[in-house]
CSV table of C-alpha atoms in Angstrom, one decimal:
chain,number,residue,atom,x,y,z
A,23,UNK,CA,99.1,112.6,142.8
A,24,UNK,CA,100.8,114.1,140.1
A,25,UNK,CA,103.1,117.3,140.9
A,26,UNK,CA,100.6,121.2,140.0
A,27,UNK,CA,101.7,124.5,139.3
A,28,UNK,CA,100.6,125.4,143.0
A,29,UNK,CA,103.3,122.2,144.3
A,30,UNK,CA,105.8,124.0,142.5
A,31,UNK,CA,104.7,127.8,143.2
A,32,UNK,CA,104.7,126.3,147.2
A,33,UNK,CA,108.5,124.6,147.3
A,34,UNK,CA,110.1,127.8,145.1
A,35,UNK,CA,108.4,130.1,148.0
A,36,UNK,CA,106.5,132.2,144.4
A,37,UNK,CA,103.6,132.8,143.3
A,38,UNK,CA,101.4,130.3,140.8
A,39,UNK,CA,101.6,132.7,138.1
A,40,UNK,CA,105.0,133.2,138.2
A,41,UNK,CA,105.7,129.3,137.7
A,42,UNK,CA,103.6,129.5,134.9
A,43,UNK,CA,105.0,132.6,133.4
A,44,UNK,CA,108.8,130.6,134.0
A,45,UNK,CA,107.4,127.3,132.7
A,46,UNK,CA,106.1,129.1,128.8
A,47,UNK,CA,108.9,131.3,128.3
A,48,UNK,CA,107.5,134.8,129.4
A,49,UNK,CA,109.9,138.0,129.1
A,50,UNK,CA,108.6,139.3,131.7
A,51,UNK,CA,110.1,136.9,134.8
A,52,UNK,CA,113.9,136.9,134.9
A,53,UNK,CA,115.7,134.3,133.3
A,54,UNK,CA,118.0,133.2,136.8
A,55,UNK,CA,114.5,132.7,138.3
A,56,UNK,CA,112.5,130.8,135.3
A,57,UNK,CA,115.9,128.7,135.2
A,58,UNK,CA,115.4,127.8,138.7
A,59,UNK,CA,111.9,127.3,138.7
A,60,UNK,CA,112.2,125.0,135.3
A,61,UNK,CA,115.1,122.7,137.3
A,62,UNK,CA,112.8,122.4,140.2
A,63,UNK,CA,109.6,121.3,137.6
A,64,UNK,CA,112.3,118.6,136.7
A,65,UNK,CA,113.6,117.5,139.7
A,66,UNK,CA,109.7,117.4,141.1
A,67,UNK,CA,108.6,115.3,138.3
A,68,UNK,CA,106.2,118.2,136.8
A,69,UNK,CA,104.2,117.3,133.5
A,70,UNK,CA,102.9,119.9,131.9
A,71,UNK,CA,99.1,119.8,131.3
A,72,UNK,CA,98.4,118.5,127.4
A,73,UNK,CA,94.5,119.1,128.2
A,74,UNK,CA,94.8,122.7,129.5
A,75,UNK,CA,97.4,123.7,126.5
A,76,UNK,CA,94.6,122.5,124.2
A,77,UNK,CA,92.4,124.6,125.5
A,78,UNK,CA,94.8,128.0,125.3
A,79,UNK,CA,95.3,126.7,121.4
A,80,UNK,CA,92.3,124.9,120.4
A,81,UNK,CA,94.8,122.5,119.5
A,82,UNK,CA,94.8,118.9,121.2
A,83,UNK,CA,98.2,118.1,119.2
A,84,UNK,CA,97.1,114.8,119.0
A,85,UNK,CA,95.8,112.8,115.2
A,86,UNK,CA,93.3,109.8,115.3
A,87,UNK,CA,94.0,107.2,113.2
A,88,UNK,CA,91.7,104.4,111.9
A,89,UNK,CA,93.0,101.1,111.1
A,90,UNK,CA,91.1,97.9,109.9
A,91,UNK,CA,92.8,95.2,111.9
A,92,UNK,CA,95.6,96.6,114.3
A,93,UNK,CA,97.2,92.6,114.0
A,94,UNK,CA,97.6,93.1,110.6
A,95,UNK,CA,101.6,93.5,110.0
A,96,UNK,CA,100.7,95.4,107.4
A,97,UNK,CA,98.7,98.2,109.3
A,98,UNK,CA,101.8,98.5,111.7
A,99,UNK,CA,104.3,99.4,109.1
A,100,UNK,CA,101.9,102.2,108.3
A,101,UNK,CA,101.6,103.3,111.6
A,102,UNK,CA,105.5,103.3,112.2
A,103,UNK,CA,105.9,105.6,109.3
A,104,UNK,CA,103.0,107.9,110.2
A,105,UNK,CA,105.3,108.3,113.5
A,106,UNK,CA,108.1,108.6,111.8
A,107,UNK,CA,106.5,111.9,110.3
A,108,UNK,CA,105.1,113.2,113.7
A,109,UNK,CA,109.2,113.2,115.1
A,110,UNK,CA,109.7,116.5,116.4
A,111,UNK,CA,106.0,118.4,115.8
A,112,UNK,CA,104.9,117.8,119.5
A,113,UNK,CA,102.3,115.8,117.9
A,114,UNK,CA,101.1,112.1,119.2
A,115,UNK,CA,98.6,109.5,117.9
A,116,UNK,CA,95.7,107.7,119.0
A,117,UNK,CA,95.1,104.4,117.0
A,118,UNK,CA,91.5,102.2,117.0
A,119,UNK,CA,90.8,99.3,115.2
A,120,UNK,CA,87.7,99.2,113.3
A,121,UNK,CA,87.6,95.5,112.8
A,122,UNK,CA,85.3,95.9,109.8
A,123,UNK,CA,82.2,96.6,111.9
A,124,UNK,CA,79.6,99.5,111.9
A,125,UNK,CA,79.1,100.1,115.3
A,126,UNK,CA,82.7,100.0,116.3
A,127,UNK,CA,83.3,102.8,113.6
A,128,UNK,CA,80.7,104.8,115.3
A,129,UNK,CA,82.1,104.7,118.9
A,130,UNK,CA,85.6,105.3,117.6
A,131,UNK,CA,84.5,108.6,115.5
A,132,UNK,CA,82.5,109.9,118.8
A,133,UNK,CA,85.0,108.8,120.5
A,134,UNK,CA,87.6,111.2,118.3
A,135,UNK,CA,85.3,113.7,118.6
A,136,UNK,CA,85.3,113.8,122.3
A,137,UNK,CA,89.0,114.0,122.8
A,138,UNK,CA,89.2,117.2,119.9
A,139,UNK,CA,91.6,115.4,117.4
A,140,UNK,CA,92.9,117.4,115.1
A,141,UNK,CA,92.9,115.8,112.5
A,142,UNK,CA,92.3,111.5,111.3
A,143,UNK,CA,94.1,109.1,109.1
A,144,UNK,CA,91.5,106.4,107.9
A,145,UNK,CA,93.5,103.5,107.0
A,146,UNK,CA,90.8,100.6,107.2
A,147,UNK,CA,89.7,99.7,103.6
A,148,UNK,CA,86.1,100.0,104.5
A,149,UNK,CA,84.6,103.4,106.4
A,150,UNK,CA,81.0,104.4,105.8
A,151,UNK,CA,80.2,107.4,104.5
A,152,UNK,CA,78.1,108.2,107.3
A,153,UNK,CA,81.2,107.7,109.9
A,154,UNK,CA,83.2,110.2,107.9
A,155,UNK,CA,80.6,112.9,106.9
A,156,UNK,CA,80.5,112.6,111.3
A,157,UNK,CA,84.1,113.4,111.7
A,158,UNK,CA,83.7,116.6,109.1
A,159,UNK,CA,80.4,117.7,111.1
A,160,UNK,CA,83.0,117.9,113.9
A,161,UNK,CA,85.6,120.1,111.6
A,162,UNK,CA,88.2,116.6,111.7
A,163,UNK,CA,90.2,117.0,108.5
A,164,UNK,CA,90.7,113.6,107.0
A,165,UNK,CA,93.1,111.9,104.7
A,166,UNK,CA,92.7,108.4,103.4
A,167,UNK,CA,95.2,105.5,103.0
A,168,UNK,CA,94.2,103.3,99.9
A,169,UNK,CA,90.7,103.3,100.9
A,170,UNK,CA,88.4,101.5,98.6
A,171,UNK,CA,86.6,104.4,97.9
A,172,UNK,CA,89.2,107.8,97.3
A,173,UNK,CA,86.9,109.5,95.0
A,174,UNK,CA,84.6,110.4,98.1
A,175,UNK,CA,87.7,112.1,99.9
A,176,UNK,CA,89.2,115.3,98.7
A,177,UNK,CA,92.8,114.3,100.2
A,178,UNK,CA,94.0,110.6,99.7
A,179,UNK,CA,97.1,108.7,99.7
A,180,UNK,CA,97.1,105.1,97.9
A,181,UNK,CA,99.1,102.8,96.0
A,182,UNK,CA,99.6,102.0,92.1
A,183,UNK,CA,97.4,98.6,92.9
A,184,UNK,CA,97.3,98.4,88.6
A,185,UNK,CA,101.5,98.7,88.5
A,186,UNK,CA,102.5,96.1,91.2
A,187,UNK,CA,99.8,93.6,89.9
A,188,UNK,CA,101.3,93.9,86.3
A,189,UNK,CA,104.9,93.6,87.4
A,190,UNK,CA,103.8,90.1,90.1
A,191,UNK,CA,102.1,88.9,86.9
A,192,UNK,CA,104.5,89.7,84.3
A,193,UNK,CA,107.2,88.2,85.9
A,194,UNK,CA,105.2,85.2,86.2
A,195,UNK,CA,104.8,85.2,82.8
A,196,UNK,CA,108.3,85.7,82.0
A,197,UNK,CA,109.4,82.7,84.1
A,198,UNK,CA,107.0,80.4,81.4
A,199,UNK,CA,103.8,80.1,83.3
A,200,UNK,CA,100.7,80.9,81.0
A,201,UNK,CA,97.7,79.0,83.6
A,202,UNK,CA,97.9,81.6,86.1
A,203,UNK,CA,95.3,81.7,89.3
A,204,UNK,CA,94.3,85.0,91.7
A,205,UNK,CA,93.1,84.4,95.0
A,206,UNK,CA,91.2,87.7,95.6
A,207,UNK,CA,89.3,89.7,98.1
A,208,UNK,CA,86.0,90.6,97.2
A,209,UNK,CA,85.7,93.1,100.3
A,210,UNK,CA,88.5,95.3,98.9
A,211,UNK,CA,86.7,96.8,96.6
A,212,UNK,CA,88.6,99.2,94.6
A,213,UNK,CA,92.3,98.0,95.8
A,214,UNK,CA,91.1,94.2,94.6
A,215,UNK,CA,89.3,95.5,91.2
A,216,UNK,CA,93.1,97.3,90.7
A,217,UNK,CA,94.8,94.1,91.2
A,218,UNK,CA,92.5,92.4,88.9
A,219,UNK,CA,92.8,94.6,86.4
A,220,UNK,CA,96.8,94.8,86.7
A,221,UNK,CA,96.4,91.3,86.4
A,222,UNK,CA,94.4,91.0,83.5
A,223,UNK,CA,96.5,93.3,81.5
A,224,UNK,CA,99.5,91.7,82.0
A,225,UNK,CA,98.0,89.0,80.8
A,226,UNK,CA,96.6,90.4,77.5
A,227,UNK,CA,99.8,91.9,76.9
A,228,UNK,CA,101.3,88.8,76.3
A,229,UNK,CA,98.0,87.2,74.9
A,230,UNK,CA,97.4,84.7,77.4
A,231,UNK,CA,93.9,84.2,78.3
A,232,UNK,CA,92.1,84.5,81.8
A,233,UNK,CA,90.4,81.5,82.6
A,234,UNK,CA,87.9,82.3,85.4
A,235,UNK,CA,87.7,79.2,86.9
A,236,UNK,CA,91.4,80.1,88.1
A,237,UNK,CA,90.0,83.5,89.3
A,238,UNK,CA,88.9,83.1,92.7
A,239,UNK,CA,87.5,85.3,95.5
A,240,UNK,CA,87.1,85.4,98.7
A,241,UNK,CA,85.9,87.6,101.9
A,242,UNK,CA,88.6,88.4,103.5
A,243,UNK,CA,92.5,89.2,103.2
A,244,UNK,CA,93.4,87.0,106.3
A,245,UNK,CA,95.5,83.6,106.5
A,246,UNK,CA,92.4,82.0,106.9
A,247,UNK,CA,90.6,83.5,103.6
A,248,UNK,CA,94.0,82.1,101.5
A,249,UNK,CA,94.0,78.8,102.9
A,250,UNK,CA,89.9,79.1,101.8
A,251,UNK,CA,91.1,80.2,98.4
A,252,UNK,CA,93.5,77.4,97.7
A,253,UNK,CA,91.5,74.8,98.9
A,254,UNK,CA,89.2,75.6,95.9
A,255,UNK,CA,91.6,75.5,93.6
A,256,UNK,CA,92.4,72.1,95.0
A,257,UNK,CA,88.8,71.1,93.8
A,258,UNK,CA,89.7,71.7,90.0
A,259,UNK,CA,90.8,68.9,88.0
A,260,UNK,CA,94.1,70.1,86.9
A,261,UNK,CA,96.3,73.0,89.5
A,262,UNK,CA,97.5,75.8,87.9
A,263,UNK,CA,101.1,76.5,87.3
A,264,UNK,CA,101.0,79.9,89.2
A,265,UNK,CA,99.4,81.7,92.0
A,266,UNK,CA,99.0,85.0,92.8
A,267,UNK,CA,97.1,86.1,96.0
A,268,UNK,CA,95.8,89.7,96.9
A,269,UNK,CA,98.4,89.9,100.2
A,270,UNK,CA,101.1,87.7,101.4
A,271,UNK,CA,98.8,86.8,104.6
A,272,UNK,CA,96.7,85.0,101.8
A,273,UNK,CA,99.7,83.6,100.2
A,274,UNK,CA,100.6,82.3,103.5
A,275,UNK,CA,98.1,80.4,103.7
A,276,UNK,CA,97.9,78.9,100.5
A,277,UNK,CA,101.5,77.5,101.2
A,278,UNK,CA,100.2,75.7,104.4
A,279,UNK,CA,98.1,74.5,102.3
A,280,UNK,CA,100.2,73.0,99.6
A,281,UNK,CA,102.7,72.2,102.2
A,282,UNK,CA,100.1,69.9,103.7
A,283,UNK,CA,98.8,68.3,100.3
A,284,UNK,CA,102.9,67.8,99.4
A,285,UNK,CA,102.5,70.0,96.7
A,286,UNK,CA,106.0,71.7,95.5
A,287,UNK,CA,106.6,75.5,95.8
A,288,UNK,CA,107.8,76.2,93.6
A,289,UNK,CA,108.9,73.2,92.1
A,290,UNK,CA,105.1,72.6,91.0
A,291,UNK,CA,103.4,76.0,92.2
A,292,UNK,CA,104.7,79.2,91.9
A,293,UNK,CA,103.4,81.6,94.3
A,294,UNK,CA,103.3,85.0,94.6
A,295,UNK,CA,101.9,87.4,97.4
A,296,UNK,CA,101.6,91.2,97.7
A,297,UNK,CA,102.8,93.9,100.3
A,298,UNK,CA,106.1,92.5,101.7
A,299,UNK,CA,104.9,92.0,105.2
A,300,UNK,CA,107.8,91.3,107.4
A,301,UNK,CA,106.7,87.8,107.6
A,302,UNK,CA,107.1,87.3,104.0
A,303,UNK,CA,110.8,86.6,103.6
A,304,UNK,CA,111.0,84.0,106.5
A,305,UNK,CA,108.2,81.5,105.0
A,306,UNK,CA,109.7,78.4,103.6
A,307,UNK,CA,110.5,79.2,100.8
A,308,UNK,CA,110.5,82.9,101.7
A,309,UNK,CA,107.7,85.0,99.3
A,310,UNK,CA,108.2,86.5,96.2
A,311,UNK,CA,105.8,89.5,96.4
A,312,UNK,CA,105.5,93.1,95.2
A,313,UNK,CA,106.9,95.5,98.2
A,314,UNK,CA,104.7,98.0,98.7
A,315,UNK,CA,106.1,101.1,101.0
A,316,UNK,CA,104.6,101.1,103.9
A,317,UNK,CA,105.8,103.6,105.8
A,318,UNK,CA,106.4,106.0,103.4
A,319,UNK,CA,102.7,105.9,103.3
A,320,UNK,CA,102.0,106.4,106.5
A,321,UNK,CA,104.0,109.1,106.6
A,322,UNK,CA,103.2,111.0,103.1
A,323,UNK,CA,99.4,110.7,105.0
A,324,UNK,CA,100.6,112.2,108.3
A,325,UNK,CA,102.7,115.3,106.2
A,326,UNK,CA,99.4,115.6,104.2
A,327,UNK,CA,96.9,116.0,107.4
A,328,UNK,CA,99.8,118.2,109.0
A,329,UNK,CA,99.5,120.8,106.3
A,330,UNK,CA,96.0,120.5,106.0
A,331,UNK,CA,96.1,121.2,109.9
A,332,UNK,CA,98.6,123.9,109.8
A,333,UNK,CA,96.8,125.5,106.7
A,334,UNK,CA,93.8,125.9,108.7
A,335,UNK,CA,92.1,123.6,106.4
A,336,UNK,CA,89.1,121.8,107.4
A,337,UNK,CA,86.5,119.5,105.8
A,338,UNK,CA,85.1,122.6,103.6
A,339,UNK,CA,87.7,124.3,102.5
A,340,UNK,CA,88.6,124.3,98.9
A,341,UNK,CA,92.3,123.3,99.0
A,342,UNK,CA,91.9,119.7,97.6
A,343,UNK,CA,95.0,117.6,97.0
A,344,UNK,CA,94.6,114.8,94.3
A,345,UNK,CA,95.0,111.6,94.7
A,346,UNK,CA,98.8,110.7,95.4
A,347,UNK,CA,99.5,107.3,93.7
A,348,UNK,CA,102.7,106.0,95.6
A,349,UNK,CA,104.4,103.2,93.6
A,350,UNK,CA,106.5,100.2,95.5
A,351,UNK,CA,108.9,97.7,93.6
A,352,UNK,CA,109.1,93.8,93.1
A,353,UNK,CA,111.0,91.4,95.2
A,354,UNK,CA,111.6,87.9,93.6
A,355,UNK,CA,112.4,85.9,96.5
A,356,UNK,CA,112.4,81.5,96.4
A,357,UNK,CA,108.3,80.8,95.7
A,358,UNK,CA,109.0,81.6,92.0
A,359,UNK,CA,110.6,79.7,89.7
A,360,UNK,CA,110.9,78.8,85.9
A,361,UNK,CA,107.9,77.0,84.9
A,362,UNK,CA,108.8,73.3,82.9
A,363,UNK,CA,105.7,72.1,81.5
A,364,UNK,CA,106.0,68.2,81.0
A,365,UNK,CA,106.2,66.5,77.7
């Protein structure tokens, strides 16, 4: 049983209410018997009541936050920086995975809800509408991480998408490749119509044409989805000199795949992914790929909710923060190289 107020009250021979008074700092009790009272808490193991100083605050000092996939490496870089942020404000998280499905949404806002978050951090790329307009019924103040739909959220964070696809494909460009594919993922909505369009830019920029047989999509952002997006490329009758896939878990996957065909990458492939996942730099070759900064978006969200929390702000207020576009650098590992078209 875990150690009370009363336990403690009982073995320092006082009253309840003076081990309470000891235990939150009251003026009124005299400092050489809250100091003896506070050792004994210690020494007896005493946790103080995180329920009950809710209630005295209408504060549970905890955040709710809303990931897609909690194995995506990706979605635990974010977390780690939205911790990072919460160092020192008493605050903690709770983190659910939505998996992409309705119903699991649903019991994970009711189940925020419930427990009197203060505030969430959606991170999944999909949330219905209907899920969030449920967290503000319940005065949740939300911010967003490069959700696929920001305009429907007064507070957002989200990454220059646009940027980091021009520089993946630019270099590409500048190493001599000119048939360039994209493995995409139509389910991303906004974040894979950004890519695209970084993408497509870069490539009018240097007046190179998009051939949409080389633009492919998919369902998914998974291993699984790249290994089902270079497996169609596989089908056309001539491979294109250059790759470039929506996430390195895709690009992962289309390297096991040209591994297993004994296709060269990069000696006849160069591929590209997009995030910088920690398993990026020890694929064989390790991944070129545009490093998006993870944590430092995790935790510009978490400093964004905090204020919004410590502001009073809820769902209806009219403070509204714009968008914040965050932007993240290239990193040209070994799946690039120089492309030498034969004679």
């Amino acid at each position: 049983m875990p150690v009370t107020i009363k336990d403690i009250a009982k073995a320092a021979g006082v009253s309840h209410a003076t081990v309470s008074r000891s235990l939150n700092g009251n003026s009124l009790i005299p400092e050489k018997t809250a100091a003896y009272i506070r050792n004994l808490a210690e020494e007896m193991g005493y946790l103080p009541s995180a329920a009950a100083r809710g209630l005295k605050t209408n504060r549970s000092r905890v955040l709710g936050v809303i990931v897609s996939r909690i194995d995506n490496p990706y979605f635990g870089e974010v977390v780690q920086g939205i911790e990072d942020a919460l160092k020192g404000t008493g605050y903690s998280i709770f983190v659910a995975s939505s998996n992409l499905d309705c119903s699991q949404e649903k019991s994970i806002v009711q189940a925020f809800g419930e427990h009197r978050v203060d505030g969430v951090i959606i991170g999944s790329l999909y949330f219905s509408r209907e899920h969030s307009n449920s967290l503000t019924k319940y005065g949740i103040p939300i911010v967003v991480i490069n959700n696929q739909s920001p305009r429907n959220y007064d507070h957002s964070i989200a990454h220059d998408d646009v940027f980091g696809a021009q520089e993946i494909t630019r270099h590409l460009i500048q190493l001599g490749h000119t048939r360039i594919a994209y493995i995409g993922n139509e389910h991303a909505g906004r974040i894979n119509r950004d890519r695209i369009r970084g993408f497509q830019k870069a490539m009018d920029d240097a007046g190179l044409p998009v051939d949409s047989e080389l633009m492919i999509g998919t369902t998914g952002s998974t291993i699984d989805h790249g290994i089902e997006g270079m497996k169609t490329l596989l089908t056309l009758p001539r491979l294109p000199s250059a790759i470039f896939c929506f996430n390195d878990l895709m690009a992962i996957g289309a390297l096991k795949v040209m591994q297993q065909e004994g296709i060269d990458v990069p000696g006849q492939v160069s591929l590209a992914g997009f995030d910088n996942i920690s398993y990026s730099a020890y694929t064989t070759p390790a991944l070129t790929t545009f490093d998006q900064p993870k944590r430092l978006i995790g935790s510009e969200a978490a400093r964004m909710l905090l204020d919004l929390i410590n502001r009073g702000q809820g769902p209806d207020g009219n403070n509204k923060h714009p968008t914040r576009l965050i932007r993240g650098q290239l990193l040209v590992r070994e799946s690039t190289a120089a492309h030498h078209p034969k004679e």
